[in-house]
Every structure is written in structure tokens, then in C-alpha cells.
XYZ file of C-alpha atoms in Angstrom:
157
model
C 17.254 61.457 15.426
C 16.243 61.523 19.090
C 13.388 59.184 18.342
C 15.766 56.689 16.739
C 18.209 56.880 19.652
C 15.484 56.539 22.313
C 13.820 53.651 20.458
C 17.177 51.878 20.090
C 17.919 52.319 23.804
C 14.528 51.061 24.906
C 14.684 48.120 22.522
C 18.162 47.236 23.687
C 17.207 47.376 27.382
C 13.995 45.294 26.929
C 15.928 42.707 24.926
C 18.739 42.385 27.482
C 16.326 42.381 30.452
C 14.211 39.671 28.884
C 17.341 37.523 28.244
C 18.632 38.097 31.774
C 15.273 37.285 33.335
C 14.797 34.094 31.313
C 18.336 32.816 30.875
C 19.766 33.774 34.280
C 16.910 34.334 36.788
C 14.656 31.531 35.517
C 17.834 29.547 34.873
C 16.785 28.447 31.348
C 20.429 27.899 30.516
C 20.426 24.898 32.899
C 16.720 23.803 32.775
C 16.587 23.858 28.980
C 12.898 24.354 28.580
C 9.992 26.000 30.462
C 6.449 25.443 29.252
C 4.676 28.725 29.513
C 1.552 28.203 27.413
C 2.331 25.093 25.471
C 2.431 24.688 22.515
C 1.784 28.362 21.844
C 4.637 29.689 23.962
C 7.549 27.659 25.309
C 10.834 28.992 26.580
C 13.407 26.703 24.864
C 17.077 27.575 25.266
C 19.042 27.771 22.055
C 22.485 29.265 21.664
C 22.692 30.634 18.143
C 26.247 30.886 16.910
C 25.267 31.611 13.350
C 22.873 33.848 11.465
C 19.087 33.295 11.266
C 18.016 29.799 12.295
C 21.697 28.994 13.105
C 22.900 29.204 9.513
C 26.689 29.258 9.208
C 27.070 28.288 12.873
C 30.070 25.994 12.348
C 32.656 28.710 11.639
C 33.824 29.472 15.223
C 35.121 32.730 16.677
C 35.944 34.324 13.315
C 32.252 34.342 12.316
C 31.253 35.320 15.880
C 33.299 38.492 15.813
C 32.262 39.047 12.190
C 28.635 39.212 13.289
C 29.529 41.696 16.025
C 31.375 43.947 13.581
C 28.593 43.648 11.052
C 25.928 44.616 13.624
C 27.940 47.689 14.640
C 28.613 48.716 11.083
C 24.981 48.375 10.034
C 23.862 50.203 13.158
C 26.164 53.138 12.379
C 25.129 53.115 8.718
C 21.404 53.200 9.623
C 22.036 56.070 12.079
C 23.791 58.055 9.422
C 21.042 57.249 6.938
C 18.374 58.478 9.378
C 20.349 61.642 10.086
C 20.893 62.389 6.376
C 17.314 61.661 5.189
C 15.365 62.987 8.143
C 12.799 60.183 8.202
C 9.285 60.514 9.507
C 8.689 59.413 13.089
C 7.700 55.936 11.913
C 10.899 55.631 9.918
C 12.931 56.767 12.907
C 11.196 54.263 15.184
C 11.854 51.484 12.653
C 15.556 52.424 12.532
C 15.713 52.365 16.350
C 14.047 48.934 16.490
C 16.618 47.584 14.037
C 19.609 49.192 15.787
C 18.536 48.215 19.311
C 17.930 44.603 18.263
C 21.167 44.313 16.309
C 23.196 45.728 19.214
C 21.349 43.461 21.685
C 22.320 40.344 19.712
C 25.889 41.700 19.315
C 26.247 42.009 23.063
C 25.114 38.396 23.456
C 27.877 37.322 21.081
C 30.445 39.266 23.141
C 29.197 38.100 26.541
C 28.033 34.556 25.815
C 29.794 33.703 22.541
C 26.408 33.154 20.939
C 22.944 34.779 20.765
C 20.574 33.689 23.544
C 17.361 32.546 21.848
C 14.540 31.315 24.031
C 11.126 32.074 22.567
C 9.505 29.107 20.826
C 6.045 29.290 19.410
C 3.962 26.574 17.697
C 0.381 26.444 16.654
C -2.246 24.576 14.845
C -0.457 21.278 14.414
C 2.798 22.988 13.318
C 5.741 22.299 15.609
C 8.291 25.057 15.285
C 11.828 23.650 15.860
C 13.425 27.211 16.141
C 13.789 29.612 18.954
C 14.195 33.423 18.709
C 14.395 36.392 21.030
C 13.090 39.983 21.444
C 15.968 41.373 19.411
C 15.140 39.101 16.479
C 11.554 40.417 16.520
C 12.665 44.027 16.641
C 15.240 43.559 13.861
C 12.565 42.043 11.603
C 10.025 44.761 12.529
C 12.587 47.511 12.085
C 13.733 46.289 8.686
C 10.105 45.886 7.532
C 9.291 49.352 8.845
C 12.301 50.874 7.034
C 10.987 49.343 3.769
C 7.534 50.775 4.488
C 8.265 54.177 5.959
C 11.538 55.496 4.552
C 9.916 57.006 1.484
C 8.258 59.520 3.802
C 10.662 62.229 4.991
C 9.986 65.249 7.224
C 9.506 68.615 5.636
C 13.074 69.902 5.270
C 12.174 73.602 5.443
């Protein structure tokens, strides 16, 4: 359980620091785009008011607060699941990645009214129109890890 909590905390802090550095310090919210290693890595400001790729973004504050509540409920459920099942270290890390990312995006919705997405990557003739953030990466990695590693539990003796 400690591994999950520590991973969630580290994930949350890295996510929020990256958003603060890029959105506030580098002023991406005003500049709009910073070419880092174009086209492979571009900081492109996108305020996501919906789900993945901005889906359901036209539903205003009701959906905003719904996403916040959903992130908190899922985080609590995953914590209880980890506690009950006593996952292996990889399962606990995966849970922490998912929880830290979900709470990072939830804080964005509370503070900004939307999730601050800024990472944009394109390659090999493919121009990616979408931006994402560190929390999105950790949510995906955590969910994938939970699928892969939750069948392994610690010895309960």
C-alpha cells in the first residue's frame, strides 16, 4: 500500500510541476506553442474540457465537476482494491500511476476549469492534432499495468 501511495504522490507532483513549468513559467497559456524538437516534440497549449481527445467537451460545468468526482471515486476504489488484494510491487506501482494521474487532471479541472494539455508529438509524416500531459501518460501506463500485473498477488501468509 505504501508503494501505491508513494507512486501516486510522486506522479501527482511531477504532473503538476510539469504543468506549472510549461503553462505558467514558460507562459504557454499566452504563447500557445513552443517548438522544442519539431515535429517530434512541440509544446502546444490545449485546454481539455472533456474526456480523452476532448470528447464530450461541450457540456459545461456539470461535466467538469462530474469528471472531478469520477477521478476521486476511481482513485478511492483503486486504493481499496490494492489494499484488499495485496498486489505485487508492479501492481501497486501501476495503481499509483493511475491514481496520481487521475488526481493531477482532477486538480486541473478544479483550478483551471479544464485539463492543461501541452505535449504534442508527431513523426514520420503523421501530424498529430492532439495534445496530452504527464497525467495522461501515467493514467494509460497505470491502467495497462493493472491489466498486466493484478493477477500477481503477494504471498498472504
